[in-house]
Short mmCIF file of C-alpha atoms and ligand atoms in Angstrom, two decimals:
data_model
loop_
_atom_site.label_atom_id
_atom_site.label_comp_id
_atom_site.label_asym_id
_atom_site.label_seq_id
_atom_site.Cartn_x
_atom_site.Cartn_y
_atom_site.Cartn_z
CA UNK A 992 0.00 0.00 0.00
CA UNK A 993 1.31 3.85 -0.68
CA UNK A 994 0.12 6.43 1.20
CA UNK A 995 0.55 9.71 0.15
CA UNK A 996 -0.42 13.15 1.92
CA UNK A 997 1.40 16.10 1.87
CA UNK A 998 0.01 16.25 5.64
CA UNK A 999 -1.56 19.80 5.54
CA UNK A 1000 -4.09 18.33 7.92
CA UNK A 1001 -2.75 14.79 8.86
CA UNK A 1002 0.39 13.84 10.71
CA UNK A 1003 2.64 11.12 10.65
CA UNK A 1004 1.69 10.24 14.34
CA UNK A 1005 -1.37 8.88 12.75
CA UNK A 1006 0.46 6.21 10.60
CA UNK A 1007 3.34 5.74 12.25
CA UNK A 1008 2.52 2.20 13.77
CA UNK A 1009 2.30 1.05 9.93
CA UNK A 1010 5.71 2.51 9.49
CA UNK A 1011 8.27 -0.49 8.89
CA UNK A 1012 5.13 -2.58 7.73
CA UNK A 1013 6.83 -4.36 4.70
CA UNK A 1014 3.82 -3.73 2.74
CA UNK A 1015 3.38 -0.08 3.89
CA UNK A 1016 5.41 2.73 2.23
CA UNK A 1017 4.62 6.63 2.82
CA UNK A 1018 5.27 9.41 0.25
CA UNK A 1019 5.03 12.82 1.18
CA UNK A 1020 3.42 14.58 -1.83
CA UNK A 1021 0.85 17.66 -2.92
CA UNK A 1022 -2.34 15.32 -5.43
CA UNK A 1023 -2.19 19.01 -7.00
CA UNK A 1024 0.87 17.81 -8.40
CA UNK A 1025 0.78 15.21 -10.90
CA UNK A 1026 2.00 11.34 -9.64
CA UNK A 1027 3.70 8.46 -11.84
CA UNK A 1028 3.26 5.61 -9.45
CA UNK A 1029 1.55 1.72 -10.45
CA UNK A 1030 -0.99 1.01 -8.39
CA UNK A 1031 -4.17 -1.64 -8.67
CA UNK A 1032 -6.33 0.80 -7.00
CA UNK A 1033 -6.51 4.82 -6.09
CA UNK A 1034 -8.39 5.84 -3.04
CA UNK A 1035 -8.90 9.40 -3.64
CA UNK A 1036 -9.06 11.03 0.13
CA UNK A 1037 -6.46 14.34 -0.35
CA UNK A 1038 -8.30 17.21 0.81
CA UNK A 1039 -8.74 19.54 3.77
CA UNK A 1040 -12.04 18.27 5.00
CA UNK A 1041 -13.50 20.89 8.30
CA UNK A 1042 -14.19 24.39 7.51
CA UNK A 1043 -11.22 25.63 9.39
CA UNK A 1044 -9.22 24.01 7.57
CA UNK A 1045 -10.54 24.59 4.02
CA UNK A 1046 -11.32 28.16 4.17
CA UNK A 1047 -7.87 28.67 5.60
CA UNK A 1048 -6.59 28.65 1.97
CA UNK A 1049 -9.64 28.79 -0.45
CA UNK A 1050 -7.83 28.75 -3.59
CA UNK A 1051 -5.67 25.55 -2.66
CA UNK A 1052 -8.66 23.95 -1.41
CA UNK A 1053 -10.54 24.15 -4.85
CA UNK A 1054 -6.99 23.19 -6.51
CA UNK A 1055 -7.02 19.86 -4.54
CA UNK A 1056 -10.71 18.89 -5.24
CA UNK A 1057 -9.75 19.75 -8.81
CA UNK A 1058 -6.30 19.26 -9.97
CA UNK A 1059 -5.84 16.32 -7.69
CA UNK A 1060 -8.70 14.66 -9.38
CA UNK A 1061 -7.26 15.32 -12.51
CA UNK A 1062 -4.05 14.17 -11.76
CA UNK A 1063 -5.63 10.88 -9.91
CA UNK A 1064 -7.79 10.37 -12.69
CA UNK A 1065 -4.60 10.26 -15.15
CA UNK A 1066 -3.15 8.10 -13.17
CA UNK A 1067 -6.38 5.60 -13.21
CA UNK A 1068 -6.36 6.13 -16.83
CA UNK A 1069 -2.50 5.20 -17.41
CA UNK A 1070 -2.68 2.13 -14.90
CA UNK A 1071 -6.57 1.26 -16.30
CA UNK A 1072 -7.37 0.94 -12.63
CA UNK A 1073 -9.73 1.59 -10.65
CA UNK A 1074 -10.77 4.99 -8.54
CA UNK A 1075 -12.54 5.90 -5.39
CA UNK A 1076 -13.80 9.59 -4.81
CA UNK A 1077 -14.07 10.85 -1.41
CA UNK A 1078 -16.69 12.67 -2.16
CA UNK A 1079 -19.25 14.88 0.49
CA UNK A 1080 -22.75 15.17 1.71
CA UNK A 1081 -21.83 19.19 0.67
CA UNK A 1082 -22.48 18.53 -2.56
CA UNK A 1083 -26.08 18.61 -1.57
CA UNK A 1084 -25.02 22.04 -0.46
CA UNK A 1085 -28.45 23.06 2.07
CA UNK A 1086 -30.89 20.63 1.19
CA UNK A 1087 -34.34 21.10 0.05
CA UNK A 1088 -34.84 17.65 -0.20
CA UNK A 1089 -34.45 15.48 3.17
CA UNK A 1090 -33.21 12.99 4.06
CA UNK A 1091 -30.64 12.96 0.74
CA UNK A 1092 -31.04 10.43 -1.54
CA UNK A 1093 -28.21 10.28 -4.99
CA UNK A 1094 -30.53 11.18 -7.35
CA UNK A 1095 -31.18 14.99 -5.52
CA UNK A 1096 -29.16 17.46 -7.22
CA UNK A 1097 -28.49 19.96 -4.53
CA UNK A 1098 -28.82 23.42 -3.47
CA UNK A 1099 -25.18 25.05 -3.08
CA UNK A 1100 -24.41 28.55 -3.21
CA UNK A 1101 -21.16 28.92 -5.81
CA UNK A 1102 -20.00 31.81 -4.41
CA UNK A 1103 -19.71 31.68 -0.75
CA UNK A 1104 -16.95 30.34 1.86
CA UNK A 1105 -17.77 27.38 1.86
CA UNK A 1106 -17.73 27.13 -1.82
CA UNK A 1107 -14.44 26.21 -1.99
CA UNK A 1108 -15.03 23.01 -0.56
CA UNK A 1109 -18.48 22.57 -1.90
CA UNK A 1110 -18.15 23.40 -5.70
CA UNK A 1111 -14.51 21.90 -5.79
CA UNK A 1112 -15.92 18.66 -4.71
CA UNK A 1113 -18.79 18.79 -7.23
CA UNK A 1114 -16.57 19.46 -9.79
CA UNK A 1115 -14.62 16.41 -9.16
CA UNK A 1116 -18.14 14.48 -9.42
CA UNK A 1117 -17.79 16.08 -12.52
CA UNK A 1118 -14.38 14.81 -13.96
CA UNK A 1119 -14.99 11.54 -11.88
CA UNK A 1120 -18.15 11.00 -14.62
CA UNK A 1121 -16.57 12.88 -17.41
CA UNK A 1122 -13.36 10.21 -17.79
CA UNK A 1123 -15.98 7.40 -17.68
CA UNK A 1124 -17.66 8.58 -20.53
CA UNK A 1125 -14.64 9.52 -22.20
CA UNK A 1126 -12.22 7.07 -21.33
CA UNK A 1127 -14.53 4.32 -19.62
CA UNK A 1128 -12.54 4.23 -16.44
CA UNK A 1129 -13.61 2.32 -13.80
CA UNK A 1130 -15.21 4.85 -11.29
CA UNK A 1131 -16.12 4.85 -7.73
CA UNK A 1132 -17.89 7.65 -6.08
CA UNK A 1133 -18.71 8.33 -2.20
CA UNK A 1134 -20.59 10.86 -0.85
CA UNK A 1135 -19.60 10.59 2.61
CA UNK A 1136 -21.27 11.94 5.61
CA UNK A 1137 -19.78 13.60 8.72
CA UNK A 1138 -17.50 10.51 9.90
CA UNK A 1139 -15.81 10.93 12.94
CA UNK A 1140 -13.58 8.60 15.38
CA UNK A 1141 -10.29 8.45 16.77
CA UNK A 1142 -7.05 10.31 14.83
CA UNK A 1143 -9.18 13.19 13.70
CA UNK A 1144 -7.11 16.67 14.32
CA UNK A 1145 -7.88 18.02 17.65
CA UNK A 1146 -8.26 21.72 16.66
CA UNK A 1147 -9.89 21.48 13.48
CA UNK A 1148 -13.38 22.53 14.48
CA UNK A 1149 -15.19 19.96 13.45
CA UNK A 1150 -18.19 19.03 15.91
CA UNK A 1151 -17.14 15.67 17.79
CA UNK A 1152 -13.58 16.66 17.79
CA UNK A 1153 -14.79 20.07 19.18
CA UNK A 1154 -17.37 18.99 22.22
CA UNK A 1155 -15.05 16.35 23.19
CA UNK A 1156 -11.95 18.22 23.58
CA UNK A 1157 -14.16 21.37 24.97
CA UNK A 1158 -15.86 18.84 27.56
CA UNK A 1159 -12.88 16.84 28.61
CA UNK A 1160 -10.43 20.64 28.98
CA UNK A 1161 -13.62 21.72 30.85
CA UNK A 1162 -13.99 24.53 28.58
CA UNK A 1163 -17.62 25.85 27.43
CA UNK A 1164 -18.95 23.83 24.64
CA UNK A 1165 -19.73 25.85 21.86
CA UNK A 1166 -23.10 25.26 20.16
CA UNK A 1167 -23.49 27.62 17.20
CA UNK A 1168 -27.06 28.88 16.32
CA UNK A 1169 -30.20 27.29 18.64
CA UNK A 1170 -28.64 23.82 18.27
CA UNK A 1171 -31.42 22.52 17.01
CA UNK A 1172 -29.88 21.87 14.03
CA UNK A 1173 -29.33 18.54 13.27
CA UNK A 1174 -26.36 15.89 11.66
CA UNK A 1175 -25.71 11.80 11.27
CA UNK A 1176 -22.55 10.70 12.65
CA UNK A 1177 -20.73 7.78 11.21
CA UNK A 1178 -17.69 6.09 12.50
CA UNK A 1179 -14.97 5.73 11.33
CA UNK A 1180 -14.81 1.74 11.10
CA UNK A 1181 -18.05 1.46 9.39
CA UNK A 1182 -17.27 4.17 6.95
CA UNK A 1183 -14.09 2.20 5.95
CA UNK A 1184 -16.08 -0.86 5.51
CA UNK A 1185 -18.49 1.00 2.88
CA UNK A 1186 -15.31 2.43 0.95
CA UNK A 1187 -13.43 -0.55 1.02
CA UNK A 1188 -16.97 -2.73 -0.39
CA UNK A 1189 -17.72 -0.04 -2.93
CA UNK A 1190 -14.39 -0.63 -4.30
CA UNK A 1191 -14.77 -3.62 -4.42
CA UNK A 1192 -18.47 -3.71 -6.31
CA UNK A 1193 -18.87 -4.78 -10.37
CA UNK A 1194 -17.52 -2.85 -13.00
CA UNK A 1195 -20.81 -0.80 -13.86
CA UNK A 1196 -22.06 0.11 -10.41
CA UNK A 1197 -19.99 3.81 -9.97
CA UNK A 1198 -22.26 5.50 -7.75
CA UNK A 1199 -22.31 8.21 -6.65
CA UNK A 1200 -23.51 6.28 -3.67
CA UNK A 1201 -23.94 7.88 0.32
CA UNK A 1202 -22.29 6.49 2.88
CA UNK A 1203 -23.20 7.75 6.28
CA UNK A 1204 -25.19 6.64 9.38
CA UNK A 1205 -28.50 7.73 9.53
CA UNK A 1206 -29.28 8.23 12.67
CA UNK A 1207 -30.02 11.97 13.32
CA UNK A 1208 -29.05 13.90 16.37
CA UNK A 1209 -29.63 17.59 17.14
CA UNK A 1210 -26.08 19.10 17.67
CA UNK A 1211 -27.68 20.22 21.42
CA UNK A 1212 -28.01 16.60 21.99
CA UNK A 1213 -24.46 15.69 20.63
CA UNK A 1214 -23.15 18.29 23.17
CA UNK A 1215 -25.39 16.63 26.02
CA UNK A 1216 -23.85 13.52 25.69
CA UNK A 1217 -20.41 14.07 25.33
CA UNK A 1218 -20.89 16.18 28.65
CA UNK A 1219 -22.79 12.99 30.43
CA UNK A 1220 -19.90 10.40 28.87
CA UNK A 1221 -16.69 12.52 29.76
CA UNK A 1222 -18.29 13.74 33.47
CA UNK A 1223 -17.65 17.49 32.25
CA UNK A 1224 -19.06 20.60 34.07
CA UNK A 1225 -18.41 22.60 30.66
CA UNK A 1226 -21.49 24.45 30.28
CA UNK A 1227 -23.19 25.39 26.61
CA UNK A 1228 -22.55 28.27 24.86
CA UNK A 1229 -24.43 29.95 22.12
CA UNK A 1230 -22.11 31.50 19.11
CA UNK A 1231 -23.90 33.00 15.96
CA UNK A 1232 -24.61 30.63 12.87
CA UNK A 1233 -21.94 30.46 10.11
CA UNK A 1234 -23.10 31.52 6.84
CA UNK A 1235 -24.61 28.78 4.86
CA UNK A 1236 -24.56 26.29 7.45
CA UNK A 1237 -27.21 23.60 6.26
CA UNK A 1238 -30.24 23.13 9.19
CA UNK A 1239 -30.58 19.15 8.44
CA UNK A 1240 -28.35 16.87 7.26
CA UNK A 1241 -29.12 12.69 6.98
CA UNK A 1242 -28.33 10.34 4.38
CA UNK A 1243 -30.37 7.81 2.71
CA UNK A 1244 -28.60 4.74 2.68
CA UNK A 1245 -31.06 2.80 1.00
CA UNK A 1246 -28.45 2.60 -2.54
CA UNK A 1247 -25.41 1.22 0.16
CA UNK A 1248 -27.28 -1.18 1.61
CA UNK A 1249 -28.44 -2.63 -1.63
CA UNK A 1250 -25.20 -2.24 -3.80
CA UNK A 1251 -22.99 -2.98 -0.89
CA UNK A 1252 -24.59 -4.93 1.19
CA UNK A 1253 -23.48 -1.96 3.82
CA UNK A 1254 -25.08 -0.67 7.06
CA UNK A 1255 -23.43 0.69 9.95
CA UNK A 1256 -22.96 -1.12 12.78
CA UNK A 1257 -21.21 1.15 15.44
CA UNK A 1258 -23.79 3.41 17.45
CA UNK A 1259 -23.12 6.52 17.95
CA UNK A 1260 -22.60 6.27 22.06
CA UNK A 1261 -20.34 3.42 21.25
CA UNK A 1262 -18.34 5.94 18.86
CA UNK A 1263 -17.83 8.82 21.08
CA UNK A 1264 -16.89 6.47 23.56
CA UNK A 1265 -13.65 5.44 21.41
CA UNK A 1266 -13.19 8.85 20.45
CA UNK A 1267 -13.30 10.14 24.02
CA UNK A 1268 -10.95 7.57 24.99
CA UNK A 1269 -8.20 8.63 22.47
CA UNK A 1270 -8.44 12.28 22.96
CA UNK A 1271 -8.55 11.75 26.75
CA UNK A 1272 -5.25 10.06 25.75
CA UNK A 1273 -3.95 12.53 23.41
CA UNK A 1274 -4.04 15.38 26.04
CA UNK A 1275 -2.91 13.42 28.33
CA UNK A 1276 -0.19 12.80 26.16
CA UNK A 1277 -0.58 8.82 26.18
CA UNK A 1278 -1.44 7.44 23.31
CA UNK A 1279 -4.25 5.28 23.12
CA UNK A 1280 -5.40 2.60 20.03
CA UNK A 1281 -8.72 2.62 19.77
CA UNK A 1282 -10.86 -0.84 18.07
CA UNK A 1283 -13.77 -1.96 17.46
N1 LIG B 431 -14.81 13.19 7.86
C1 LIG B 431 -15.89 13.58 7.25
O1 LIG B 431 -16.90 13.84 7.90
C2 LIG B 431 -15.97 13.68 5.74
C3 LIG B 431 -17.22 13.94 5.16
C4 LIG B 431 -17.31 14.05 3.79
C5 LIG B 431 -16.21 13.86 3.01
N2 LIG B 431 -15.01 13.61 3.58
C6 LIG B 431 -13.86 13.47 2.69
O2 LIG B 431 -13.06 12.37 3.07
C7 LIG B 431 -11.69 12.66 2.84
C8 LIG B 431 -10.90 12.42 4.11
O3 LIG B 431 -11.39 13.30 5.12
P1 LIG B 431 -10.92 13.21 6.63
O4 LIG B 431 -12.09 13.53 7.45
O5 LIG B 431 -10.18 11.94 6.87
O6 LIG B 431 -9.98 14.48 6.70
P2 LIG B 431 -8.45 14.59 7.11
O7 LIG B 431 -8.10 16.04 7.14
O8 LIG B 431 -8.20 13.76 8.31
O9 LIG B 431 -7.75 13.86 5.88
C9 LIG B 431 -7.46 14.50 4.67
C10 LIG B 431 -6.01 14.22 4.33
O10 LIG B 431 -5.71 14.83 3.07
C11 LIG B 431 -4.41 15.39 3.16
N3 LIG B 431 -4.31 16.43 2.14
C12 LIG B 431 -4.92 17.63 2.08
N4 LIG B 431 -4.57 18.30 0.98
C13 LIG B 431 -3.70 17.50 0.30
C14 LIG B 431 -2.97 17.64 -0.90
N5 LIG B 431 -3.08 18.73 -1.67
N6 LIG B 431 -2.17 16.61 -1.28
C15 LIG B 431 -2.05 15.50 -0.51
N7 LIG B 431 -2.70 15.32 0.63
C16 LIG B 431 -3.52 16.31 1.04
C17 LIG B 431 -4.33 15.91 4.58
O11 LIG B 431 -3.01 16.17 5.01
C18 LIG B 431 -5.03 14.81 5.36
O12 LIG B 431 -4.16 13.79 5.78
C19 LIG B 431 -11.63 14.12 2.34
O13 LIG B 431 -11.56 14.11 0.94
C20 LIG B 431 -12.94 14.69 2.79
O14 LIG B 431 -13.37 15.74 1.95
C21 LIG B 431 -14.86 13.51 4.94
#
């Protein structure tokens, strides 16, 4: 296996127990940049995934949804093999359709910050599609919904990552608009499981395909139980809405767990509790390996 990040957001910590693997080898490089590797499969992953992160540089952001795809997808098409997009529930943008099912085309605003993210992964939809008609590569595409578990960056805003760290520092937990707004969690496990089977699916099934846990939690109730599970006193604070935050967000899994055969398995109480446990270790500065 190669892994290759040019770890704007990851770290070598992350990886470093498959360092030395005899199969494992690690290659620091920018997908903007164009690769000459053989390989039997590409997972497509690169790309600054929370808002902090992908607003922090707007311009590389779109460059990595959209020159990294390119360069992937030449890659694919040298080696004829096949391709997984990471895709994202943003491509629905703020839905007027709920929950999502693939065939929904969105509602995304092209010009705001979170456009960026938004429109660059929609446009790698777009090239993901365009070199099947064109060159009839063998495409994979997942539109992934918020995923969280152990090994996600502590500081990167994202919601789990954010009330657990908050709760277990004792800081306030910051809830922004009324909270009732609501998201699916998946973990991380599962959400490896549905990548690793959608890869693995016939020839003609591409996708786009969600993979996500439906279950849907207000982000008020998120906060509530990561308080009750870490045994915080952080109390919840209010913070204004960011601009084009969506109010609802659940997949429709119905296409995974026909295609693939795919459901999630891990609850979300389960979840937080392995995530808890690592970045209880993390700050403690022990690290901790976290199954399921
Ligand atoms: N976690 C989620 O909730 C979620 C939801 C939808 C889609 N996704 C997608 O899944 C993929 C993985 O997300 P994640 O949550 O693991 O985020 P992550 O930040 O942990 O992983 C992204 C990785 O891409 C690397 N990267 C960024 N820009 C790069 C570049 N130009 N060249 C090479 N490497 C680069 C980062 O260093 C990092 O290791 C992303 O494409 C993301 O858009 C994630």
């Amino acid at each position: 296996m190669i892994c290759l990040d040019n770890f704007f957001t990851g770290t070598k910590r992350n990886i470093e127990h498959l360092i030395g693997h005899p199969r494992f080898e690690l290659l620091r490089h920018d997908v903007t940049f164009p690769l000459y590797v053989e390989v039997d499969e590409i997972y497509n992953l690169a790309c600054p995934a929370s808002p902090i992160h992908y607003q922090h540089d707007p311009v590389q952001t779109t460059k990595t949804s959209v020159h990294g795809a390119i360069n992937m997808l030449g890659l694919a098409k040298r080696l004829r093999c096949r391709i997984l997009q990471a895709s994202t529930s943003e491509v629905y943008g703020d839905p007027a359709v709920h929950p999502q099912t693939e065939d929904y085309w969105g509602n995304v605003n092209p010009i705001g910050p979170r456009s960026c993210y938004d429109e660059g992964k929609r446009c790698a939809e777009t090239l993901f599609f365009d070199y099947l008609r064109q060159h009839r590569l063998e495409i994979k595409v997942a539109r992934i919904f918020n995923t969280y578990g152990p090994r996600m960056h502590p500081n990167d805003g994202r919601v789990v990552s954010n009330f657990v760290v908050q709760a277990l520092q004792g800081e306030p937990i910051t809830i922004y608009g009324d909270g009732n707004q609501t998201r699916s969690f998946c973990y991380v496990d599962d959400l490896v499981d549905g990548l690793m089977r959608l890869m693995g699916t016939a020839a003609d099934f591409t996708g786009p395909v969600n993979l996500g846990n439906p279950g849907e939690f207000t982000i008020r109730r998120l906060a509530e139980m990561v308080i009750d599970m870490t045994g915080s006193k952080s109390k919840l604070v209010a913070k204004p809405l960011p601009a084009d935050d969506p109010r609802q967000r659940q997949p429709n899994i119905a296409l995974a767990k026909r295609a693939l055969g795919w459901e999630p398995r891990i609850p979300l109480e389960d979840g937080l509790k392995l995530t808890t446990a690592y970045f209880d270790g993390l700050l403690r500065g022990t690290s901790v390996e976290a199954t399921t």
